[in-house]
mmCIF file of C-alpha atoms and ligand atoms in Angstrom:
data_model
loop_
_atom_site.group_PDB
_atom_site.id
_atom_site.type_symbol
_atom_site.label_atom_id
_atom_site.label_comp_id
_atom_site.label_asym_id
_atom_site.label_seq_id
_atom_site.Cartn_x
_atom_site.Cartn_y
_atom_site.Cartn_z
ATOM 1 C CA MET A 224 -49.991 16.486 7.202
ATOM 2 C CA SER A 225 -49.291 13.606 9.628
ATOM 3 C CA ASP A 226 -49.877 11.242 7.366
ATOM 4 C CA THR A 227 -48.276 12.332 4.164
ATOM 5 C CA PRO A 228 -46.421 10.731 1.616
ATOM 6 C CA LEU A 229 -42.422 9.556 1.230
ATOM 7 C CA VAL A 230 -42.230 10.645 -2.485
ATOM 8 C CA LEU A 231 -39.146 8.795 -3.722
ATOM 9 C CA ALA A 232 -37.900 10.119 -7.286
ATOM 10 C CA VAL A 233 -36.641 8.183 -9.699
ATOM 11 C CA PRO A 234 -35.342 7.928 -12.636
ATOM 12 C CA SER A 235 -37.546 6.178 -15.680
ATOM 13 C CA LYS A 236 -35.650 7.179 -18.427
ATOM 14 C CA GLY A 237 -30.987 7.887 -19.475
ATOM 15 C CA ARG A 238 -28.707 6.643 -18.455
ATOM 16 C CA LEU A 239 -29.015 6.528 -14.267
ATOM 17 C CA GLN A 240 -32.685 4.338 -14.779
ATOM 18 C CA GLU A 241 -30.862 1.005 -15.024
ATOM 19 C CA ASN A 242 -28.838 1.406 -12.447
ATOM 20 C CA ALA A 243 -31.242 3.038 -10.206
ATOM 21 C CA ALA A 244 -33.325 0.126 -10.738
ATOM 22 C CA ARG A 245 -30.787 -2.108 -9.930
ATOM 23 C CA PHE A 246 -29.751 -0.223 -6.123
ATOM 24 C CA PHE A 247 -33.151 -0.542 -5.551
ATOM 25 C CA SER A 248 -33.587 -4.166 -6.284
ATOM 26 C CA ARG A 249 -30.524 -4.680 -4.059
ATOM 27 C CA ALA A 250 -31.139 -3.254 -1.022
ATOM 28 C CA GLY A 251 -34.717 -5.292 -1.718
ATOM 29 C CA LEU A 252 -36.345 -2.581 -2.165
ATOM 30 C CA GLU A 253 -38.902 -3.475 -4.594
ATOM 31 C CA VAL A 254 -40.720 -0.838 -7.108
ATOM 32 C CA VAL A 255 -43.587 -1.275 -8.484
ATOM 33 C CA GLN A 256 -45.464 0.517 -11.081
ATOM 34 C CA SER A 257 -48.949 1.130 -10.549
ATOM 35 C CA ARG A 258 -50.581 1.009 -13.560
ATOM 36 C CA GLY A 259 -54.039 2.148 -14.658
ATOM 37 C CA ALA A 260 -53.437 5.672 -12.446
ATOM 38 C CA ARG A 261 -53.272 8.135 -14.296
ATOM 39 C CA ASP A 262 -49.914 10.015 -13.380
ATOM 40 C CA TYR A 263 -47.052 8.098 -13.149
ATOM 41 C CA ARG A 264 -46.928 6.743 -10.514
ATOM 42 C CA GLY A 265 -45.835 3.309 -7.704
ATOM 43 C CA ARG A 266 -45.178 2.199 -5.011
ATOM 44 C CA LEU A 267 -42.628 0.298 -2.612
ATOM 45 C CA ALA A 268 -43.801 -3.638 -2.290
ATOM 46 C CA GLY A 269 -44.061 -4.529 1.164
ATOM 47 C CA VAL A 270 -42.832 -0.179 2.272
ATOM 48 C CA ALA A 271 -46.132 1.420 3.380
ATOM 49 C CA GLY A 272 -45.879 5.200 3.025
ATOM 50 C CA VAL A 273 -44.345 5.993 0.003
ATOM 51 C CA GLU A 274 -45.336 7.131 -3.524
ATOM 52 C CA ILE A 275 -41.498 6.467 -6.573
ATOM 53 C CA ALA A 276 -42.464 9.252 -8.970
ATOM 54 C CA PHE A 277 -40.224 8.358 -12.664
ATOM 55 C CA LEU A 278 -39.008 11.423 -13.645
ATOM 56 C CA SER A 279 -35.793 11.885 -15.354
ATOM 57 C CA ALA A 280 -32.665 13.103 -13.757
ATOM 58 C CA SER A 281 -33.170 16.471 -14.353
ATOM 59 C CA ASP A 282 -37.049 16.935 -13.138
ATOM 60 C CA ILE A 283 -35.823 14.717 -10.238
ATOM 61 C CA VAL A 284 -33.460 17.598 -9.505
ATOM 62 C CA ALA A 285 -36.551 19.744 -9.882
ATOM 63 C CA GLN A 286 -38.274 17.901 -7.041
ATOM 64 C CA LEU A 287 -35.936 17.692 -4.953
ATOM 65 C CA ALA A 288 -35.096 21.865 -4.538
ATOM 66 C CA SER A 289 -38.509 22.437 -4.272
ATOM 67 C CA GLY A 290 -39.810 20.169 -1.921
ATOM 68 C CA GLY A 291 -41.792 18.552 -4.127
ATOM 69 C CA ALA A 292 -39.655 14.850 -3.660
ATOM 70 C CA HIS A 293 -38.422 13.925 -0.071
ATOM 71 C CA LEU A 294 -35.241 11.458 -1.157
ATOM 72 C CA GLY A 295 -34.389 10.655 -5.422
ATOM 73 C CA VAL A 296 -31.495 9.028 -7.029
ATOM 74 C CA THR A 297 -29.733 11.558 -9.607
ATOM 75 C CA GLY A 298 -26.831 12.886 -10.432
ATOM 76 C CA GLU A 299 -24.162 15.580 -8.747
ATOM 77 C CA ASP A 300 -23.919 18.037 -11.952
ATOM 78 C CA LEU A 301 -27.401 18.421 -11.734
ATOM 79 C CA VAL A 302 -28.165 19.372 -8.162
ATOM 80 C CA ARG A 303 -24.880 21.500 -8.489
ATOM 81 C CA GLU A 304 -26.212 23.686 -11.720
ATOM 82 C CA GLU A 305 -30.079 23.837 -11.027
ATOM 83 C CA ILE A 306 -29.720 23.887 -7.042
ATOM 84 C CA HIS A 307 -28.425 27.142 -6.534
ATOM 85 C CA ASP A 308 -28.457 27.168 -2.286
ATOM 86 C CA ALA A 309 -27.299 23.261 -2.935
ATOM 87 C CA GLU A 310 -26.464 23.332 0.878
ATOM 88 C CA GLU A 311 -29.576 24.445 2.516
ATOM 89 C CA ALA A 312 -32.416 22.481 0.144
ATOM 90 C CA VAL A 313 -30.693 19.072 0.253
ATOM 91 C CA GLU A 314 -28.306 16.545 1.646
ATOM 92 C CA LEU A 315 -25.834 14.960 -0.726
ATOM 93 C CA LEU A 316 -26.764 11.062 1.443
ATOM 94 C CA ALA A 317 -24.543 9.182 -0.450
ATOM 95 C CA PRO A 318 -22.517 9.057 -3.848
ATOM 96 C CA LEU A 319 -23.844 5.725 -5.247
ATOM 97 C CA GLY A 320 -20.602 4.320 -7.714
ATOM 98 C CA PHE A 321 -22.591 4.273 -10.966
ATOM 99 C CA GLY A 322 -22.935 7.067 -13.943
ATOM 100 C CA HIS A 323 -19.914 8.968 -13.215
ATOM 101 C CA ALA A 324 -19.072 11.165 -15.927
ATOM 102 C CA ASN A 325 -17.244 14.872 -15.462
ATOM 103 C CA VAL A 326 -17.952 18.155 -16.196
ATOM 104 C CA VAL A 327 -15.416 20.082 -18.556
ATOM 105 C CA VAL A 328 -14.403 22.879 -20.317
ATOM 106 C CA ALA A 329 -12.905 21.160 -23.944
ATOM 107 C CA ALA A 330 -11.652 23.632 -27.001
ATOM 108 C CA PRO A 331 -10.473 22.313 -30.626
ATOM 109 C CA GLN A 332 -7.905 19.991 -30.473
ATOM 110 C CA ALA A 333 -6.390 22.055 -34.029
ATOM 111 C CA TRP A 334 -5.323 25.013 -30.501
ATOM 112 C CA ILE A 335 -2.364 23.272 -30.089
ATOM 113 C CA ASP A 336 -0.613 26.159 -27.686
ATOM 114 C CA VAL A 337 -3.963 25.438 -25.364
ATOM 115 C CA ARG A 338 -3.822 23.516 -23.183
ATOM 116 C CA THR A 339 -5.231 24.841 -19.355
ATOM 117 C CA MET A 340 -7.469 27.732 -18.361
ATOM 118 C CA ALA A 341 -4.122 29.997 -17.889
ATOM 119 C CA ASP A 342 -4.098 29.585 -22.157
ATOM 120 C CA LEU A 343 -7.895 29.860 -22.671
ATOM 121 C CA ASP A 344 -7.717 33.617 -20.826
ATOM 122 C CA ASP A 345 -4.841 34.761 -23.500
ATOM 123 C CA VAL A 346 -7.248 33.409 -26.038
ATOM 124 C CA ALA A 347 -9.926 35.563 -25.288
ATOM 125 C CA ALA A 348 -8.182 38.528 -24.136
ATOM 126 C CA ASP A 349 -6.425 38.001 -27.221
ATOM 127 C CA MET A 350 -10.249 37.816 -29.724
ATOM 128 C CA ARG A 351 -11.250 40.763 -27.425
ATOM 129 C CA VAL A 352 -8.535 43.499 -28.371
ATOM 130 C CA ARG A 353 -7.859 41.699 -31.622
ATOM 131 C CA HIS A 354 -10.981 40.947 -32.714
ATOM 132 C CA GLY A 355 -13.222 43.210 -30.846
ATOM 133 C CA ARG A 356 -15.737 39.842 -29.894
ATOM 134 C CA LYS A 357 -15.315 38.018 -26.655
ATOM 135 C CA MET A 358 -14.776 34.005 -26.520
ATOM 136 C CA ARG A 359 -18.020 31.717 -26.860
ATOM 137 C CA VAL A 360 -18.705 29.228 -24.469
ATOM 138 C CA ALA A 361 -21.266 26.865 -25.153
ATOM 139 C CA THR A 362 -23.207 24.485 -22.356
ATOM 140 C CA LYS A 363 -25.884 24.038 -20.952
ATOM 141 C CA TYR A 364 -24.462 24.174 -17.365
ATOM 142 C CA ILE A 365 -24.344 27.634 -17.112
ATOM 143 C CA ASN A 366 -23.996 27.918 -13.707
ATOM 144 C CA LEU A 367 -20.673 25.585 -12.874
ATOM 145 C CA THR A 368 -19.244 26.974 -16.121
ATOM 146 C CA ARG A 369 -19.515 30.704 -14.277
ATOM 147 C CA GLN A 370 -18.387 29.832 -10.524
ATOM 148 C CA PHE A 371 -14.994 28.204 -12.712
ATOM 149 C CA PHE A 372 -14.738 31.372 -15.299
ATOM 150 C CA ALA A 373 -14.891 33.111 -12.721
ATOM 151 C CA GLY A 374 -12.280 31.487 -9.619
ATOM 152 C CA HIS A 375 -9.806 31.336 -12.809
ATOM 153 C CA GLY A 376 -10.145 35.045 -13.196
ATOM 154 C CA ILE A 377 -11.528 34.626 -16.741
ATOM 155 C CA ALA A 378 -14.246 37.127 -17.440
ATOM 156 C CA ASP A 379 -13.778 37.526 -21.128
ATOM 157 C CA TYR A 380 -16.062 35.939 -22.716
ATOM 158 C CA ARG A 381 -20.413 34.961 -23.038
ATOM 159 C CA ILE A 382 -22.140 31.852 -22.965
ATOM 160 C CA VAL A 383 -24.012 30.052 -25.794
ATOM 161 C CA GLU A 384 -27.213 28.133 -24.094
ATOM 162 C CA SER A 385 -26.846 25.219 -25.317
ATOM 163 C CA LEU A 386 -29.210 22.201 -25.221
ATOM 164 C CA GLY A 387 -28.185 19.458 -27.113
ATOM 165 C CA ALA A 388 -25.574 18.557 -29.472
ATOM 166 C CA THR A 389 -23.185 20.657 -27.327
ATOM 167 C CA GLU A 390 -19.914 19.274 -29.576
ATOM 168 C CA GLY A 391 -21.021 19.687 -31.893
ATOM 169 C CA ALA A 392 -20.986 24.280 -30.968
ATOM 170 C CA PRO A 393 -17.280 24.378 -32.650
ATOM 171 C CA ALA A 394 -17.225 22.800 -36.067
ATOM 172 C CA THR A 395 -20.320 24.930 -36.653
ATOM 173 C CA GLY A 396 -19.047 28.355 -35.533
ATOM 174 C CA ALA A 397 -21.763 28.051 -32.343
ATOM 175 C CA ALA A 398 -19.175 28.845 -30.293
ATOM 176 C CA GLU A 399 -14.972 28.813 -29.682
ATOM 177 C CA ILE A 400 -14.947 26.470 -27.065
ATOM 178 C CA ILE A 401 -17.692 24.225 -24.411
ATOM 179 C CA VAL A 402 -18.014 23.030 -21.202
ATOM 180 C CA ASP A 403 -20.198 19.039 -21.894
ATOM 181 C CA ILE A 404 -20.483 15.932 -20.001
ATOM 182 C CA THR A 405 -18.458 12.721 -20.879
ATOM 183 C CA THR A 406 -17.141 9.517 -19.927
ATOM 184 C CA THR A 407 -15.475 7.902 -22.632
ATOM 185 C CA GLY A 408 -14.538 11.088 -24.007
ATOM 186 C CA ALA A 409 -15.792 9.071 -27.370
ATOM 187 C CA THR A 410 -18.077 12.111 -28.094
ATOM 188 C CA LEU A 411 -15.508 15.466 -27.335
ATOM 189 C CA ALA A 412 -12.744 12.949 -29.468
ATOM 190 C CA ALA A 413 -15.010 12.064 -32.661
ATOM 191 C CA ASN A 414 -14.986 16.286 -32.675
ATOM 192 C CA ALA A 415 -11.746 17.005 -32.664
ATOM 193 C CA LEU A 416 -11.793 18.648 -28.766
ATOM 194 C CA LYS A 417 -9.839 18.551 -25.912
ATOM 195 C CA VAL A 418 -10.053 18.995 -22.016
ATOM 196 C CA LEU A 419 -8.102 21.514 -20.796
ATOM 197 C CA ASP A 420 -4.919 20.263 -18.524
ATOM 198 C CA ASP A 421 -7.159 21.778 -15.407
ATOM 199 C CA GLY A 422 -10.112 21.685 -17.429
ATOM 200 C CA ILE A 423 -12.557 19.862 -14.989
ATOM 201 C CA ILE A 424 -14.791 21.198 -13.258
ATOM 202 C CA LEU A 425 -16.627 18.314 -11.504
ATOM 203 C CA ARG A 426 -16.765 14.688 -11.462
ATOM 204 C CA SER A 427 -19.887 13.228 -11.753
ATOM 205 C CA GLU A 428 -22.125 10.193 -9.909
ATOM 206 C CA ALA A 429 -25.116 9.032 -9.447
ATOM 207 C CA ASN A 430 -26.479 10.467 -6.048
ATOM 208 C CA LEU A 431 -28.748 9.778 -3.612
ATOM 209 C CA VAL A 432 -30.228 13.121 -2.267
ATOM 210 C CA ALA A 433 -32.873 14.289 0.278
ATOM 211 C CA SER A 434 -34.780 17.418 0.262
ATOM 212 C CA LEU A 435 -34.861 19.713 3.225
ATOM 213 C CA ARG A 436 -37.676 21.510 1.726
ATOM 214 C CA ALA A 437 -40.155 18.007 1.641
ATOM 215 C CA PRO A 438 -42.813 17.342 4.596
ATOM 216 C CA TRP A 439 -41.216 15.791 6.329
ATOM 217 C CA SER A 440 -43.598 14.175 8.191
ATOM 218 C CA GLU A 441 -43.815 10.846 10.961
ATOM 219 C CA THR A 442 -44.737 8.680 7.746
ATOM 220 C CA ALA A 443 -41.918 9.683 5.595
ATOM 221 C CA ARG A 444 -39.276 10.157 8.476
ATOM 222 C CA ALA A 445 -41.075 6.721 9.473
ATOM 223 C CA ALA A 446 -40.321 5.494 6.108
ATOM 224 C CA ALA A 447 -37.530 7.236 4.922
ATOM 225 C CA ARG A 448 -35.768 4.842 7.951
ATOM 226 C CA THR A 449 -37.389 1.727 6.600
ATOM 227 C CA ILE A 450 -35.285 2.383 3.228
ATOM 228 C CA LEU A 451 -32.158 4.199 4.168
ATOM 229 C CA THR A 452 -31.347 1.056 6.697
ATOM 230 C CA ARG A 453 -32.285 -1.226 4.419
ATOM 231 C CA ILE A 454 -29.496 0.081 1.659
ATOM 232 C CA ALA A 455 -27.004 0.941 4.704
ATOM 233 C CA ALA A 456 -27.449 -3.027 4.875
ATOM 234 C CA GLU A 457 -26.975 -3.804 1.613
ATOM 235 C CA GLU A 458 -24.122 -1.992 1.724
ATOM 236 C CA GLU A 459 -21.956 -2.814 4.885
ATOM 237 C CA ALA A 460 -23.187 -6.570 3.126
ATOM 238 C CA ARG A 461 -21.066 -6.044 -1.037
ATOM 239 C CA THR A 462 -18.247 -3.937 1.440
ATOM 240 C CA MET A 463 -17.362 -7.065 4.124
ATOM 241 C CA ARG A 464 -17.196 -10.514 3.897
ATOM 242 C CA GLU A 465 -17.404 -12.476 7.340
ATOM 243 C CA LEU A 466 -14.791 -15.266 8.817
ATOM 244 C CA THR A 467 -15.117 -17.282 10.413
ATOM 245 C CA ALA A 468 -12.865 -19.850 13.002
ATOM 246 C CA ARG A 469 -11.589 -21.970 15.730
ATOM 247 C CA VAL A 470 -9.536 -19.397 17.759
ATOM 248 C CA GLY A 471 -9.852 -21.673 21.193
ATOM 249 C CA THR A 472 -10.136 -17.959 23.467
ATOM 250 C CA LEU A 473 -8.389 -14.337 22.063
ATOM 251 C CA ASP A 474 -5.693 -12.816 23.358
ATOM 252 C CA ALA A 475 -5.140 -9.208 23.400
ATOM 253 C CA ALA A 476 -2.274 -9.136 21.651
ATOM 254 C CA LEU A 477 -4.502 -11.430 18.010
ATOM 255 C CA GLU A 478 -7.947 -9.111 18.629
ATOM 256 C CA ARG A 479 -5.899 -5.583 18.749
ATOM 257 C CA GLU A 480 -4.907 -6.932 15.511
ATOM 258 C CA ILE A 481 -7.536 -8.242 13.827
ATOM 259 C CA ILE A 482 -8.839 -5.038 14.997
ATOM 260 C CA GLU A 483 -6.712 -2.523 14.011
ATOM 261 C CA GLY A 484 -4.150 -3.924 11.839
ATOM 262 C CA HIS A 485 -6.444 -4.575 9.256
ATOM 263 C CA GLY A 486 -9.487 -2.822 10.162
ATOM 264 C CA GLY A 487 -11.466 -5.984 11.502
ATOM 265 C CA ARG A 488 -15.057 -6.006 13.081
ATOM 266 C CA LEU A 489 -16.213 -9.078 16.088
ATOM 267 C CA PRO A 490 -20.034 -8.318 15.507
ATOM 268 C CA PHE A 491 -20.726 -10.294 18.468
ATOM 269 C CA GLY A 492 -18.039 -9.847 20.909
ATOM 270 C CA GLY A 493 -15.202 -12.499 21.085
ATOM 271 C CA PRO A 494 -15.184 -16.936 20.904
ATOM 272 C CA ASP A 495 -18.798 -18.270 21.089
ATOM 273 C CA GLU A 496 -19.238 -21.285 24.339
ATOM 274 C CA ARG A 497 -17.103 -23.460 20.986
ATOM 275 C CA GLY A 498 -14.101 -21.182 20.253
ATOM 276 C CA LEU A 499 -15.668 -19.997 17.419
ATOM 277 C CA LEU A 500 -15.117 -16.702 16.258
ATOM 278 C CA THR A 501 -16.207 -14.220 13.763
ATOM 279 C CA VAL A 502 -13.889 -11.362 12.468
ATOM 280 C CA HIS A 503 -16.461 -9.159 9.687
ATOM 281 C CA CYS A 504 -13.797 -7.279 7.207
ATOM 282 C CA PRO A 505 -13.139 -5.232 4.328
ATOM 283 C CA THR A 506 -13.365 -7.389 1.054
ATOM 284 C CA ASP A 507 -9.225 -6.596 0.355
ATOM 285 C CA ARG A 508 -8.520 -7.989 3.823
ATOM 286 C CA VAL A 509 -10.212 -11.037 3.996
ATOM 287 C CA PHE A 510 -6.980 -12.886 2.955
ATOM 288 C CA ALA A 511 -5.086 -11.008 5.302
ATOM 289 C CA LEU A 512 -6.713 -11.794 7.667
ATOM 290 C CA ALA A 513 -6.982 -15.515 7.112
ATOM 291 C CA ALA A 514 -4.145 -15.845 7.097
ATOM 292 C CA LEU A 515 -3.636 -14.858 10.306
ATOM 293 C CA LEU A 516 -5.322 -16.761 12.273
ATOM 294 C CA THR A 517 -3.971 -19.932 10.321
ATOM 295 C CA ASP A 518 -0.721 -18.959 11.351
ATOM 296 C CA ASN A 519 -2.623 -18.618 15.091
ATOM 297 C CA GLY A 520 -3.203 -22.396 14.722
ATOM 298 C CA ALA A 521 -6.864 -21.329 13.773
ATOM 299 C CA GLU A 522 -8.764 -23.364 11.401
ATOM 300 C CA PRO A 523 -10.206 -23.825 8.908
ATOM 301 C CA VAL A 524 -10.803 -20.336 7.855
ATOM 302 C CA THR A 525 -14.156 -19.845 6.201
ATOM 303 C CA VAL A 526 -15.299 -16.708 4.615
ATOM 304 C CA ARG A 527 -18.473 -15.248 2.875
ATOM 305 C CA ALA A 528 -20.543 -12.847 1.453
ATOM 306 C CA LEU A 529 -23.551 -11.358 3.232
ATOM 307 C CA ASP A 530 -26.215 -10.401 1.948
ATOM 308 C CA TYR A 531 -26.967 -7.875 4.772
ATOM 309 C CA VAL A 532 -26.221 -6.487 7.933
ATOM 310 C CA PHE A 533 -29.114 -4.775 9.490
ATOM 311 C CA ARG A 534 -28.060 -2.435 12.430
ATOM 312 C CA ALA A 535 -29.655 0.048 15.423
ATOM 313 C CA SER A 536 -29.050 2.470 13.583
ATOM 314 C CA ASN A 537 -26.674 3.791 10.298
ATOM 315 C CA ALA A 538 -25.131 6.387 8.628
ATOM 316 C CA LEU A 539 -27.787 7.353 6.034
ATOM 317 C CA SER A 540 -30.490 7.413 9.113
ATOM 318 C CA GLU A 541 -27.755 9.007 10.752
ATOM 319 C CA ARG A 542 -26.917 11.603 8.233
ATOM 320 C CA LEU A 543 -30.553 12.520 7.340
ATOM 321 C CA PHE A 544 -32.017 13.445 10.630
ATOM 322 C CA THR A 545 -29.845 15.347 12.297
ATOM 323 C CA ARG A 546 -29.852 17.514 8.672
ATOM 324 C CA LEU A 547 -34.091 16.712 9.765
ATOM 325 C CA GLY A 548 -34.214 17.701 12.951
HETATM 326 N N1 ATP B 832 -21.554 9.988 -20.031
HETATM 327 C C1 ATP B 832 -22.921 10.894 -19.868
HETATM 328 N N2 ATP B 832 -23.143 11.566 -20.515
HETATM 329 C C2 ATP B 832 -24.548 12.001 -19.538
HETATM 330 N N3 ATP B 832 -24.371 12.030 -18.906
HETATM 331 C C3 ATP B 832 -23.756 10.600 -17.520
HETATM 332 C C4 ATP B 832 -22.709 10.186 -19.007
HETATM 333 N N4 ATP B 832 -23.027 9.855 -17.839
HETATM 334 C C5 ATP B 832 -23.693 9.338 -16.230
HETATM 335 N N5 ATP B 832 -24.530 10.384 -16.738
HETATM 336 C C6 ATP B 832 -25.314 11.137 -16.407
HETATM 337 O O1 ATP B 832 -26.820 11.315 -16.126
HETATM 338 C C7 ATP B 832 -27.304 12.605 -16.243
HETATM 339 C C8 ATP B 832 -28.959 12.063 -16.705
HETATM 340 O O2 ATP B 832 -27.798 12.395 -18.323
HETATM 341 P P1 ATP B 832 -29.470 12.147 -19.206
HETATM 342 O O3 ATP B 832 -28.317 12.114 -20.254
HETATM 343 O O4 ATP B 832 -29.871 10.203 -19.237
HETATM 344 O O5 ATP B 832 -30.889 12.355 -18.870
HETATM 345 P P2 ATP B 832 -31.641 12.329 -19.920
HETATM 346 O O6 ATP B 832 -32.661 11.779 -18.701
HETATM 347 O O7 ATP B 832 -31.196 12.233 -20.790
HETATM 348 O O8 ATP B 832 -32.622 13.728 -19.556
HETATM 349 P P3 ATP B 832 -32.075 15.281 -20.344
HETATM 350 O O9 ATP B 832 -33.467 14.654 -21.639
HETATM 351 O O10 ATP B 832 -32.334 16.285 -19.850
HETATM 352 O O11 ATP B 832 -30.892 14.352 -21.071
HETATM 353 C C9 ATP B 832 -26.221 13.515 -16.288
HETATM 354 O O12 ATP B 832 -27.226 14.065 -16.004
HETATM 355 C C10 ATP B 832 -25.463 12.757 -15.393
HETATM 356 O O13 ATP B 832 -25.336 13.279 -14.148
HETATM 357 O O1 PRP B 833 -17.387 11.521 -23.680
HETATM 358 P P1 PRP B 833 -19.212 9.922 -23.903
HETATM 359 O O2 PRP B 833 -19.005 8.952 -23.000
HETATM 360 O O3 PRP B 833 -18.972 10.869 -25.027
HETATM 361 O O4 PRP B 833 -20.299 11.218 -23.218
HETATM 362 C C1 PRP B 833 -20.878 11.722 -23.566
HETATM 363 C C2 PRP B 833 -21.632 12.098 -24.364
HETATM 364 O O5 PRP B 833 -23.082 11.264 -23.648
HETATM 365 C C3 PRP B 833 -23.743 13.114 -23.540
HETATM 366 O O6 PRP B 833 -24.833 12.890 -23.634
HETATM 367 P P2 PRP B 833 -26.076 12.587 -23.720
HETATM 368 O O7 PRP B 833 -26.084 10.707 -24.707
HETATM 369 O O8 PRP B 833 -26.928 12.470 -22.356
HETATM 370 O O9 PRP B 833 -27.411 13.016 -24.866
HETATM 371 P P3 PRP B 833 -28.317 14.859 -24.105
HETATM 372 O O10 PRP B 833 -27.108 15.265 -24.548
HETATM 373 O O11 PRP B 833 -29.624 14.598 -25.100
HETATM 374 O O12 PRP B 833 -28.607 14.328 -23.874
HETATM 375 C C4 PRP B 833 -22.987 14.653 -23.292
HETATM 376 O O13 PRP B 833 -24.196 15.460 -23.522
HETATM 377 C C5 PRP B 833 -22.281 14.152 -24.138
HETATM 378 O O14 PRP B 833 -23.061 14.101 -25.864
HETATM 379 MG MG1 MG B 834 -29.421 12.740 -22.176
#
């Protein structure tokens, strides 16, 4: 039990596969597929105690919910839809900046008077009173739909479960409206559907998700620490730049301006014995900070991107281990 490996669930198909692979490789985590293995498993090069499970995005959610996987990359939409007690079962450690998609309520464009959920409520009541039947909603997001409609006080409807080509349901007569995921809107447009003005149920993206029900052995915890440390180190490096300049001495006013005025950090403290100062700052503050330094007589100012910034602790690990206790 104390050496139960960490199971890391990685998308093996679909929309998230390529970006997820890129995300791990950027963090220096090389996924190696075991050869000849009977089940679909792999490992992480150079990181002990890790088993990779290659699964679809929705299977990853199921494994995280049951504790069959410790960590995984999957869409928030699937987490919210498929785990009824998501708050207790999992922790969303970090949004990953890819796999963006909205879960939306869409109606036929021909319904020109229907723009909002309130309008939809009128349509539903009307259908019920005048035609004695309920408005049908085609979707695979049954739970998200129920919660959202209830939140808008809409009760006169019936869900028609749809497991593919949901956008076609209004045209075929299987349902009046739909709830589905959309990124570009092209599929909705091709089916003459429109998103209601207040019909965005969830703005989703891929997340790094931890299971709170997995067997968190010492081995699994150590592996998670290694993985999260690399991810955090790459993320910090990617979102900042390092400026170097000879300032001689650093007066208090300039130091305050660097830190408070520009969100800068002095990772190695004040200037070294040669008067060289190293500043880390968010990428969008580089030019302003470089100007500040040259205005204060420091030149030249060099700027570079870094690969990693390793720290003894990071927000991802802290989040996970606080939750695990
Ligand atoms: N345009 C999009 N359409 C659908 N999903 C998207 C889109 N963009 C990002 N995603 C994300 O990708 C996740 C996985 O969707 P995808 O359709 O790729 O799964 P899949 O591996 O094909 O599995 P399935 O066979 O169950 O559809 C979605 O739940 C969502 O979080
Ligand atoms: O807004 P768009 O950019 O046009 O994307 C939306 C489409 O993508 C998804 O389907 P997917 O391709 O994943 O097929 P699936 O339903 O078979 O999983 C979704 O169900 C829509 O059909
Ligand atoms: Mg799909």
